[in-house]
PDB file of N, CA and C in Angstrom:
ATOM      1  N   UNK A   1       0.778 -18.659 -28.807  1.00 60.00           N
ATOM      2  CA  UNK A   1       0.480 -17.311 -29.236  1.00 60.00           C
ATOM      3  C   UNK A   1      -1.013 -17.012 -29.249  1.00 60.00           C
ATOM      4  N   UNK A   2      -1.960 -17.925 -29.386  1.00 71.00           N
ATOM      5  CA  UNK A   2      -3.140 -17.853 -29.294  1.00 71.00           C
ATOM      6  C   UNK A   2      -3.574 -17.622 -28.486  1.00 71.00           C
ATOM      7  N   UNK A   3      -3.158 -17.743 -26.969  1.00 78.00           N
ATOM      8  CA  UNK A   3      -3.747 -17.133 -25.846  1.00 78.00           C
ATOM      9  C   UNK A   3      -3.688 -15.672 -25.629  1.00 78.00           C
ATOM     10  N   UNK A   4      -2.258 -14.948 -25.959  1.00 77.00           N
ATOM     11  CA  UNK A   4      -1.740 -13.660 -25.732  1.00 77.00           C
ATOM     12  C   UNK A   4      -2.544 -12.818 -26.715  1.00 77.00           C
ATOM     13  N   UNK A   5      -2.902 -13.396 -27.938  1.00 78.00           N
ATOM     14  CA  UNK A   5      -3.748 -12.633 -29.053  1.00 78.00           C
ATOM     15  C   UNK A   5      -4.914 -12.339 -28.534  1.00 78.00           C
ATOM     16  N   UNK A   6      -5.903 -13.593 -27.502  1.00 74.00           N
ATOM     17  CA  UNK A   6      -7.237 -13.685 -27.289  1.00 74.00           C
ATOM     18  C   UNK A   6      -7.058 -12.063 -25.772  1.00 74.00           C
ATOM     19  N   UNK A   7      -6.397 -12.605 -25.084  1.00 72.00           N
ATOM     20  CA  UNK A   7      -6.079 -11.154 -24.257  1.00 72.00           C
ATOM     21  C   UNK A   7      -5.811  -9.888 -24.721  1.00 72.00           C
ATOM     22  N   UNK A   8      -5.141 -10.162 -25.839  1.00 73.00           N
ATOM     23  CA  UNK A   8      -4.760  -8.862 -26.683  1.00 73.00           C
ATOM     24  C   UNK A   8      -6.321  -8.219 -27.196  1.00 73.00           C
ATOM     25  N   UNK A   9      -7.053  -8.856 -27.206  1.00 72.00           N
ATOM     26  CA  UNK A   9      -8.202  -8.422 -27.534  1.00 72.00           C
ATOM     27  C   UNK A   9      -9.371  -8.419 -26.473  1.00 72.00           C
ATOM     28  N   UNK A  10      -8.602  -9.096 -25.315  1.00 68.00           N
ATOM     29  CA  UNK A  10     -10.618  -8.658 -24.231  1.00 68.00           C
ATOM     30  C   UNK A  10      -9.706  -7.289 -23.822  1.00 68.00           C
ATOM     31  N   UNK A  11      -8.401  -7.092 -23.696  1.00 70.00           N
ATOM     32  CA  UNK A  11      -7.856  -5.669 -23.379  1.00 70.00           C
ATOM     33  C   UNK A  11      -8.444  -4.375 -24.440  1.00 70.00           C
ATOM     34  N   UNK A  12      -8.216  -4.856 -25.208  1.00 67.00           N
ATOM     35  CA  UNK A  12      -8.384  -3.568 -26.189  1.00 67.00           C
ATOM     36  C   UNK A  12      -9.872  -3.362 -26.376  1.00 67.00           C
ATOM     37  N   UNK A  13     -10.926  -4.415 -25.842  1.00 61.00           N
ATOM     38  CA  UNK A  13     -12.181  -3.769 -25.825  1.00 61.00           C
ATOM     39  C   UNK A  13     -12.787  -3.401 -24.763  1.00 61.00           C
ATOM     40  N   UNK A  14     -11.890  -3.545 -23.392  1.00 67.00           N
ATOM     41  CA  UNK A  14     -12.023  -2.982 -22.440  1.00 67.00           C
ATOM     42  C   UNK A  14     -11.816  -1.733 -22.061  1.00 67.00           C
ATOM     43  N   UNK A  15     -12.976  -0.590 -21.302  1.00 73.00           N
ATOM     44  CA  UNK A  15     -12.347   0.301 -21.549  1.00 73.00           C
ATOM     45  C   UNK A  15     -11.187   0.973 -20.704  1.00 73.00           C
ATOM     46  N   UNK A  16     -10.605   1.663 -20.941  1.00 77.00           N
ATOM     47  CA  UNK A  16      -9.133   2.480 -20.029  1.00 77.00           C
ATOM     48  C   UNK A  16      -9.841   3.116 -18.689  1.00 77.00           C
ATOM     49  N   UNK A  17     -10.909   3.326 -18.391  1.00 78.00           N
ATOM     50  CA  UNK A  17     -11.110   3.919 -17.124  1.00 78.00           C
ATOM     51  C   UNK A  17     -11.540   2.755 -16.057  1.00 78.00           C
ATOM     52  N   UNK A  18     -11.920   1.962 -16.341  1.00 80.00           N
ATOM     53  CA  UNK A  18     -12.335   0.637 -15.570  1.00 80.00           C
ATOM     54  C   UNK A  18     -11.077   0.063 -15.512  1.00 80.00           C
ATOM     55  N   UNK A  19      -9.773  -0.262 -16.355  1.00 81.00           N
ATOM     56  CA  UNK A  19      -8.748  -0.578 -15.785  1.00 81.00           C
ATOM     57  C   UNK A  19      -7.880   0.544 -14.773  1.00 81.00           C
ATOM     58  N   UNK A  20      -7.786   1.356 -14.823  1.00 84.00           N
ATOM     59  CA  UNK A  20      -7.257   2.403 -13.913  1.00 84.00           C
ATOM     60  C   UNK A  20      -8.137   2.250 -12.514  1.00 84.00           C
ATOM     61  N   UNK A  21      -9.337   2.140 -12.573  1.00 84.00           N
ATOM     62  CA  UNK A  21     -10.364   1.884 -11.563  1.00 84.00           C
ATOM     63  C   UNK A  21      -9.602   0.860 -10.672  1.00 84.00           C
ATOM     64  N   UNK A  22      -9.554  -0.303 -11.531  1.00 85.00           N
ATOM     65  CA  UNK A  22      -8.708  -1.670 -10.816  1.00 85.00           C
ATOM     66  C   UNK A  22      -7.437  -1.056 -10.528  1.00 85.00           C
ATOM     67  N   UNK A  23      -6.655  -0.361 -11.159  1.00 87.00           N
ATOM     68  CA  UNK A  23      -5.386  -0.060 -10.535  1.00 87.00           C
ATOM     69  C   UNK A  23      -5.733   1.230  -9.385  1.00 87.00           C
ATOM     70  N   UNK A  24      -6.377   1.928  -9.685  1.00 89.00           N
ATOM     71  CA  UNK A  24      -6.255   2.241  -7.920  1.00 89.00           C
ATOM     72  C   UNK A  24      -7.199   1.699  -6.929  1.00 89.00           C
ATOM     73  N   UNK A  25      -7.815   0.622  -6.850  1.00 90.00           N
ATOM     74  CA  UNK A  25      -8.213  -0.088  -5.744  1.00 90.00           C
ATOM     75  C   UNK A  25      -7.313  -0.541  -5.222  1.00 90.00           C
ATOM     76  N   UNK A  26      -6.552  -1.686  -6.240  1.00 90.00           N
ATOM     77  CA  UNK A  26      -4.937  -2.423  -5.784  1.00 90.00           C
ATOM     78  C   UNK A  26      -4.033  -1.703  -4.782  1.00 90.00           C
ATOM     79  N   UNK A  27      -4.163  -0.266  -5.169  1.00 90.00           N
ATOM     80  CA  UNK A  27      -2.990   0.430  -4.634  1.00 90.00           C
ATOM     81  C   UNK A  27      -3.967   0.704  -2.803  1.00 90.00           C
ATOM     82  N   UNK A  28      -5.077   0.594  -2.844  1.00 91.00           N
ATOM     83  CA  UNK A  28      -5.257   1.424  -1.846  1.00 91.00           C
ATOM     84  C   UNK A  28      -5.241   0.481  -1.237  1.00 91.00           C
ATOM     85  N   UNK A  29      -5.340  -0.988  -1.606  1.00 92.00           N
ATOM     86  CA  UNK A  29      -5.289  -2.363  -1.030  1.00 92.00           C
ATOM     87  C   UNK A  29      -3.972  -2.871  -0.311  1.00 92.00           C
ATOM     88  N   UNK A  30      -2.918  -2.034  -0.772  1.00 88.00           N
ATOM     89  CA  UNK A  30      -1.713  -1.994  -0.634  1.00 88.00           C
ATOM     90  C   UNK A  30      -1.781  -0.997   0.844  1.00 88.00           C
ATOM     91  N   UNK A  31      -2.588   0.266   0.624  1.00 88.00           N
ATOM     92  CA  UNK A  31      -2.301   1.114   2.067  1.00 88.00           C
ATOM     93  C   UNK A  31      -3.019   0.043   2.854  1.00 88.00           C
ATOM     94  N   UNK A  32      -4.202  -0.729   3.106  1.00 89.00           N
ATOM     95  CA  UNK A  32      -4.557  -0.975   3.726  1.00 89.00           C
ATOM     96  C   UNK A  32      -3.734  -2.155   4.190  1.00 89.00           C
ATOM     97  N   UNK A  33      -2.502  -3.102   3.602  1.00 91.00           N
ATOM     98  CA  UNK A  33      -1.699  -3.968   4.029  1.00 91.00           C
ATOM     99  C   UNK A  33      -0.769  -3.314   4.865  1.00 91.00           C
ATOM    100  N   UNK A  34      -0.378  -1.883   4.660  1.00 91.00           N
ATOM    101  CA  UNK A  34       0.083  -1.272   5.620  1.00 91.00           C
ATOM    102  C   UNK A  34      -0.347  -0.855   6.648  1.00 91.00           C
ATOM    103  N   UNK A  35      -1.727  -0.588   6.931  1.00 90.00           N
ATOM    104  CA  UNK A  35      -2.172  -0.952   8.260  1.00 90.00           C
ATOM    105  C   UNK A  35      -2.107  -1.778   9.258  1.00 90.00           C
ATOM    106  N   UNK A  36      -2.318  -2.988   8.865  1.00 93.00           N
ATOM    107  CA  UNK A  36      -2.145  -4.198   9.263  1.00 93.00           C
ATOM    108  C   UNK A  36      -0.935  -4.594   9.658  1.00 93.00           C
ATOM    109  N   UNK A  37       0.253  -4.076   8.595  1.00 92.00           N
ATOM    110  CA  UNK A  37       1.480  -4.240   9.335  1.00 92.00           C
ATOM    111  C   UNK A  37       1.913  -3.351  10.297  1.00 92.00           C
ATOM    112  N   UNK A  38       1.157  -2.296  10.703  1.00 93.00           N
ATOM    113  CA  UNK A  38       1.447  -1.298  11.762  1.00 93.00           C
ATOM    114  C   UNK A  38       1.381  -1.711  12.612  1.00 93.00           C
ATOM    115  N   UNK A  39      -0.371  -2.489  12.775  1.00 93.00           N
ATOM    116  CA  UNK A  39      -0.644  -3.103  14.113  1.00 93.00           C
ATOM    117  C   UNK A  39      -0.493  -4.019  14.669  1.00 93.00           C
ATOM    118  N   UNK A  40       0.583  -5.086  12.925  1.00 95.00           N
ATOM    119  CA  UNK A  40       1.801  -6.034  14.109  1.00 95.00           C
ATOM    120  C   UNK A  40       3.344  -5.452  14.603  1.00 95.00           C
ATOM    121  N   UNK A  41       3.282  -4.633  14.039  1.00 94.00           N
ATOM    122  CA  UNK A  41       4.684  -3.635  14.463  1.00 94.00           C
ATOM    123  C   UNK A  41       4.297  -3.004  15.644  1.00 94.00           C
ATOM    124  N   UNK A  42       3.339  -2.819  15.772  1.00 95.00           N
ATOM    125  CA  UNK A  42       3.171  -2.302  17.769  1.00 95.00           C
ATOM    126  C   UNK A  42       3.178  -3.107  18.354  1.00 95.00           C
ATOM    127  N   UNK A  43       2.005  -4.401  18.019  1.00 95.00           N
ATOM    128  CA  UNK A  43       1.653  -5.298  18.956  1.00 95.00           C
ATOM    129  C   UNK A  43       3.059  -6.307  19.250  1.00 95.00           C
ATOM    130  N   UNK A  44       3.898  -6.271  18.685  1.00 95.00           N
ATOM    131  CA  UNK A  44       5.079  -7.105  18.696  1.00 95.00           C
ATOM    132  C   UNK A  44       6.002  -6.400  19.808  1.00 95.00           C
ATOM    133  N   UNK A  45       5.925  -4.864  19.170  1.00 95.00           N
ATOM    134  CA  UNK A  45       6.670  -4.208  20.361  1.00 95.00           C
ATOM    135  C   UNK A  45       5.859  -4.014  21.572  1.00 95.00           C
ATOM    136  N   UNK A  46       5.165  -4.425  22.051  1.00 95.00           N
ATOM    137  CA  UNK A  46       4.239  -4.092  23.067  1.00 95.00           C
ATOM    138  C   UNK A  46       4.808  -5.462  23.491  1.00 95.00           C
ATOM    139  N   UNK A  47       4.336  -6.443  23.118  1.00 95.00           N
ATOM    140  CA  UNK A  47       4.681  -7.338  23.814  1.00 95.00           C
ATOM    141  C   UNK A  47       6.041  -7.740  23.926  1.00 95.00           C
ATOM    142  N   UNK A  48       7.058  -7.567  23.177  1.00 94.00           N
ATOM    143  CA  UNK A  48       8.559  -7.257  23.526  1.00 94.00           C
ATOM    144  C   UNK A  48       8.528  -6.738  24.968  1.00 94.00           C
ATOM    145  N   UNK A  49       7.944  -5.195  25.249  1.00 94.00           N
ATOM    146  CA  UNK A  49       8.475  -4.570  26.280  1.00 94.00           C
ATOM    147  C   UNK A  49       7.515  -5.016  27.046  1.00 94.00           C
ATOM    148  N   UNK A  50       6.894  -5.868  27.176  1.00 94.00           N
ATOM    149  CA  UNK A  50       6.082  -6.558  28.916  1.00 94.00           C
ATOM    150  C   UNK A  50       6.751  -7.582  28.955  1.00 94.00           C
ATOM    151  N   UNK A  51       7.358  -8.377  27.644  1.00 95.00           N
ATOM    152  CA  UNK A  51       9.043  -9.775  27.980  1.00 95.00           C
ATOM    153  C   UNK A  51       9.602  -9.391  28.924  1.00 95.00           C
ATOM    154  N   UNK A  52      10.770  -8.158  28.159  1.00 93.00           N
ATOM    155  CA  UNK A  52      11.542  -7.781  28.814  1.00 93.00           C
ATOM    156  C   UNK A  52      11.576  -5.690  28.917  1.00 93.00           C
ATOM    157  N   UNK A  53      11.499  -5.543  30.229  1.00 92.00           N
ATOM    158  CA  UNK A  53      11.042  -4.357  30.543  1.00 92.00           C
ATOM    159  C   UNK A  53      12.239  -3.273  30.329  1.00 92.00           C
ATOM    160  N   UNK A  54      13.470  -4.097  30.468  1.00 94.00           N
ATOM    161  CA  UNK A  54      14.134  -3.038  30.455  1.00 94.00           C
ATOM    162  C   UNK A  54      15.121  -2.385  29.143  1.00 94.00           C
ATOM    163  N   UNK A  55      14.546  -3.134  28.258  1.00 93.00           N
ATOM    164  CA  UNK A  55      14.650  -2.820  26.421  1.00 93.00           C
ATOM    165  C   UNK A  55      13.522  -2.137  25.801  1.00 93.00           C
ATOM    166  N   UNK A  56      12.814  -1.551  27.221  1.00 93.00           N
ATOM    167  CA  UNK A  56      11.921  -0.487  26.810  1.00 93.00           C
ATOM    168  C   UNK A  56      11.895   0.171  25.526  1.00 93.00           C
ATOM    169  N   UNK A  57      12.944   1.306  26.199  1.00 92.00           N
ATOM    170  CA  UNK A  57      13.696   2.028  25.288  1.00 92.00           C
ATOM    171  C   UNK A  57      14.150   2.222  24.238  1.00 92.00           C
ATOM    172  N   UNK A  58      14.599   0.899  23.898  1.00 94.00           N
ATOM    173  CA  UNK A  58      15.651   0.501  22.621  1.00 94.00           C
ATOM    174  C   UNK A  58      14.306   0.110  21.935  1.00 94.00           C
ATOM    175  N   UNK A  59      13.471  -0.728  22.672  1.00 93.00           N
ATOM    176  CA  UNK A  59      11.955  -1.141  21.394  1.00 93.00           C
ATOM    177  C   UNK A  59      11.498  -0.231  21.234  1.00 93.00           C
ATOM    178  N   UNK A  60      11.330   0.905  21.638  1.00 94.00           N
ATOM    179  CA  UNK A  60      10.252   2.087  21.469  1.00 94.00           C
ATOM    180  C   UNK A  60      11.009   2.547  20.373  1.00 94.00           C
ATOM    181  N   UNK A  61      12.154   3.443  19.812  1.00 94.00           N
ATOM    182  CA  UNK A  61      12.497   3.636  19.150  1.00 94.00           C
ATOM    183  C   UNK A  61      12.611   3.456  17.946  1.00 94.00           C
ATOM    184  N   UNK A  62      13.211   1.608  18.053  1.00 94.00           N
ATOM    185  CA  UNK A  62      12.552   1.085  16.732  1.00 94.00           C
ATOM    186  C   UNK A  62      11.517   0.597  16.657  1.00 94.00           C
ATOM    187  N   UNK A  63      10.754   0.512  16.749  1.00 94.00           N
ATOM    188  CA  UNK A  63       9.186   0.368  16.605  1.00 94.00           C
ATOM    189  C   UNK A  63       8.846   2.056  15.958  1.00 94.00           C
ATOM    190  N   UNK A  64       8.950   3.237  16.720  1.00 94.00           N
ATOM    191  CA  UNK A  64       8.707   4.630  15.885  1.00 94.00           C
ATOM    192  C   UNK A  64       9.396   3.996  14.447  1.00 94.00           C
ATOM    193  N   UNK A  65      10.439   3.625  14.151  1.00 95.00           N
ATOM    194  CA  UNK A  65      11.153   3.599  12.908  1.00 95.00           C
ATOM    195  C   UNK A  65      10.492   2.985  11.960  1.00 95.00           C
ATOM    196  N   UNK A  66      10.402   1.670  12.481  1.00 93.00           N
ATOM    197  CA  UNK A  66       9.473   1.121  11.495  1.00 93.00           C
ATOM    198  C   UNK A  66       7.701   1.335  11.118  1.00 93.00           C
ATOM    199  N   UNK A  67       7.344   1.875  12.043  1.00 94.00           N
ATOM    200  CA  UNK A  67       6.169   2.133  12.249  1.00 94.00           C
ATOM    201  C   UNK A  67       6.540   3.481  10.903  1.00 94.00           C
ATOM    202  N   UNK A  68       7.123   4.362  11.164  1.00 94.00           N
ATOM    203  CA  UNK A  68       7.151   5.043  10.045  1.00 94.00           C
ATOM    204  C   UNK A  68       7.737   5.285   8.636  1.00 94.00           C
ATOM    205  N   UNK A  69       8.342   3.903   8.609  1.00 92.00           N
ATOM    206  CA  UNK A  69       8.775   3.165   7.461  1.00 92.00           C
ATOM    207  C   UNK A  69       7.241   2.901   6.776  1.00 92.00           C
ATOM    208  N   UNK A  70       7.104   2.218   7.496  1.00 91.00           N
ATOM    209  CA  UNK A  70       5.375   1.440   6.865  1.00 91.00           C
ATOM    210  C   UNK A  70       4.525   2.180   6.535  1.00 91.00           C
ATOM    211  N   UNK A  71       4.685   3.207   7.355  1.00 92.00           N
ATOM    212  CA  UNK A  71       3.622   4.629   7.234  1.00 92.00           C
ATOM    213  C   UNK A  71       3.439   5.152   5.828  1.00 92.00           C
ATOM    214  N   UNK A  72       4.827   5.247   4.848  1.00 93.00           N
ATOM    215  CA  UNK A  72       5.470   5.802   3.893  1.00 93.00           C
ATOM    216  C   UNK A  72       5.245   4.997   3.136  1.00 93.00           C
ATOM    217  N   UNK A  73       5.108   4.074   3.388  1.00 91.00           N
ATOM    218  CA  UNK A  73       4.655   2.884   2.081  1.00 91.00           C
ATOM    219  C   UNK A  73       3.384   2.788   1.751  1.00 91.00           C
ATOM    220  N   UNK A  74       2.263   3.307   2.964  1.00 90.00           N
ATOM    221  CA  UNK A  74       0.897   3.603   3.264  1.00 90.00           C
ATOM    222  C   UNK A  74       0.596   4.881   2.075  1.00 90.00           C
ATOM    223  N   UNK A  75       1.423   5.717   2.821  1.00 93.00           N
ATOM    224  CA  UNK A  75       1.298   7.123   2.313  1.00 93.00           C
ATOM    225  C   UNK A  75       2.038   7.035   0.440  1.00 93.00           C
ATOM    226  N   UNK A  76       2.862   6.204   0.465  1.00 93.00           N
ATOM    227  CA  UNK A  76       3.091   6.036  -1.439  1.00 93.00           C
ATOM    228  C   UNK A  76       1.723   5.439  -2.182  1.00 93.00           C
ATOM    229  N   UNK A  77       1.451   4.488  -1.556  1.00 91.00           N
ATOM    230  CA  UNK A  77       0.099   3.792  -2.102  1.00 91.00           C
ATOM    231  C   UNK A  77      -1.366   4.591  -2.264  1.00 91.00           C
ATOM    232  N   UNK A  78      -1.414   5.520  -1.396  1.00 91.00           N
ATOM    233  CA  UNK A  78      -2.595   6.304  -1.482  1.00 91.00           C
ATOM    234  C   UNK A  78      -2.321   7.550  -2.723  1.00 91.00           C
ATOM    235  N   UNK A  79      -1.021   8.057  -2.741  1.00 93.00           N
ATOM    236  CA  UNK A  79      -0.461   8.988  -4.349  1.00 93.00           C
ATOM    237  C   UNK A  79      -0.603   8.681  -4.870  1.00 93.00           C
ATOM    238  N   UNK A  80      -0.298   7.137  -5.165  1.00 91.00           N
ATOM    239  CA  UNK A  80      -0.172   6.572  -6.461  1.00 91.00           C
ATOM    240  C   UNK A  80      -1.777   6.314  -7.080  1.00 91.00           C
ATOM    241  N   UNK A  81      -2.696   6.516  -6.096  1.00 90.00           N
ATOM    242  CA  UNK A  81      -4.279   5.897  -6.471  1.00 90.00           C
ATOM    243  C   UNK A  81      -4.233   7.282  -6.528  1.00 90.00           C
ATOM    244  N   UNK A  82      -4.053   8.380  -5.562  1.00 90.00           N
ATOM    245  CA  UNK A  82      -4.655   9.820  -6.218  1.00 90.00           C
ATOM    246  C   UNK A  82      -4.777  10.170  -7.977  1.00 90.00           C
ATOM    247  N   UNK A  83      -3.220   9.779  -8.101  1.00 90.00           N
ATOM    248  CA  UNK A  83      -2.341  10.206  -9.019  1.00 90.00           C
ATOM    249  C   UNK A  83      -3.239   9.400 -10.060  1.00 90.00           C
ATOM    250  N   UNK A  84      -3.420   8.300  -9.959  1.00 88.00           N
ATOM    251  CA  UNK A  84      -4.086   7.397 -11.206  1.00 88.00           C
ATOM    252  C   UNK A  84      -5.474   7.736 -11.629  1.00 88.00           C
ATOM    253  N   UNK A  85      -6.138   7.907 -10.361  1.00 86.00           N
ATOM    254  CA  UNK A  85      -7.880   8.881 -10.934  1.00 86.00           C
ATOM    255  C   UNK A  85      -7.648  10.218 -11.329  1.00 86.00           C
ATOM    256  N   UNK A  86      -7.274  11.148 -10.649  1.00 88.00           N
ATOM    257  CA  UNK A  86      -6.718  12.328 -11.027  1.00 88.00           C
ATOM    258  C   UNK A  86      -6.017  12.885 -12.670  1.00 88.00           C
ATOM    259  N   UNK A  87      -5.079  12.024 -12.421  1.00 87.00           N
ATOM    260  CA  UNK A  87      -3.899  12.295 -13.919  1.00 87.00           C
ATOM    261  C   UNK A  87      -4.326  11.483 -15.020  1.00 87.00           C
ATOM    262  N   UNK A  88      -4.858   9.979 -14.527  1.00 82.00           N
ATOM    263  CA  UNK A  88      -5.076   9.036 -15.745  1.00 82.00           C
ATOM    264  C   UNK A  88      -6.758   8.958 -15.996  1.00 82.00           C
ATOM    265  N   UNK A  89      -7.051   8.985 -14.958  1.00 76.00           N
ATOM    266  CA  UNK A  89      -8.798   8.824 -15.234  1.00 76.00           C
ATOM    267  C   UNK A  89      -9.695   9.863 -15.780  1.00 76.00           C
ATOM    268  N   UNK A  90      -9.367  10.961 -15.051  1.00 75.00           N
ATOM    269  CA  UNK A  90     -10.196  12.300 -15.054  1.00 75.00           C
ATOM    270  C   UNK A  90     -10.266  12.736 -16.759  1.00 75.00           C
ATOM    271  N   UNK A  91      -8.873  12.821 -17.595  1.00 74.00           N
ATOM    272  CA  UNK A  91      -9.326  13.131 -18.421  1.00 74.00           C
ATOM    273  C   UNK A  91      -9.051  12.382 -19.489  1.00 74.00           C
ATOM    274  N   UNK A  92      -9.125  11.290 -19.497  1.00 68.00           N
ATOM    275  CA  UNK A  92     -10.450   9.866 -19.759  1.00 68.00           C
ATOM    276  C   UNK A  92     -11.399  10.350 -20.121  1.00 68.00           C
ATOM    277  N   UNK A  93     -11.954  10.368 -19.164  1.00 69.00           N
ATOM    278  CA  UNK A  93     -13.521  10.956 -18.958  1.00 69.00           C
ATOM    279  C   UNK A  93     -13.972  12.043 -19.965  1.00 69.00           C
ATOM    280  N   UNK A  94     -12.754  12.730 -19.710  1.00 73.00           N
ATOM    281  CA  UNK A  94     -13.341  14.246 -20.484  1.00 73.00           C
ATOM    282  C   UNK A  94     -12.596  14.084 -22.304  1.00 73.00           C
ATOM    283  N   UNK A  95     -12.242  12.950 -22.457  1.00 61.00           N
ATOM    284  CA  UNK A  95     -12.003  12.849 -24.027  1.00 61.00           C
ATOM    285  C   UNK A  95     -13.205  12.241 -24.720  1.00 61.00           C
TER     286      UNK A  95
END
């Protein structure tokens, strides 16, 4: 219990806008893992369709799919950091 108490207390003298700070870096750290998985979700399908040429088609498709699967997970991660400076930080600030 002595450890959770000693945290219980570097938290509570820390202040609330510097942790929100850390929570939306995380998140945007998160869009930027979705980048990265974009550009193995092409490069995979790219090289799929120079394997085999004539699953063109069928890779292009899903590759759009997932490519905009990932996109959406990009695009949740960047709300969620709007949402956290915006809604949680801003008026922080102004209390």
């Amino acid at each position: 219990m002595g450890i959770f108490n000693a945290l219980a207390n570097v938290f509570a003298a820390v202040d609330q806008v510097g942790l929100i700070a850390i929570g939306a870096g995380l998140a945007i750290m998160g869009a930027g893992a979705s980048s990265i998985g974009e550009g193995m979700i092409c490069a995979k399908a790219i090289e799929g369709m120079t394997r085999n040429p004539e699953m063109q088609s069928k890779l292009r498709s899903t590759m759009i799919f997932a490519v905009a699967l990932d996109e959406s997970c990009g695009i949740y991660a960047l709300v969620i950091s709007i949402l956290l400076i915006f809604v949680l930080a801003v008026p922080a600030l102004n209390a």
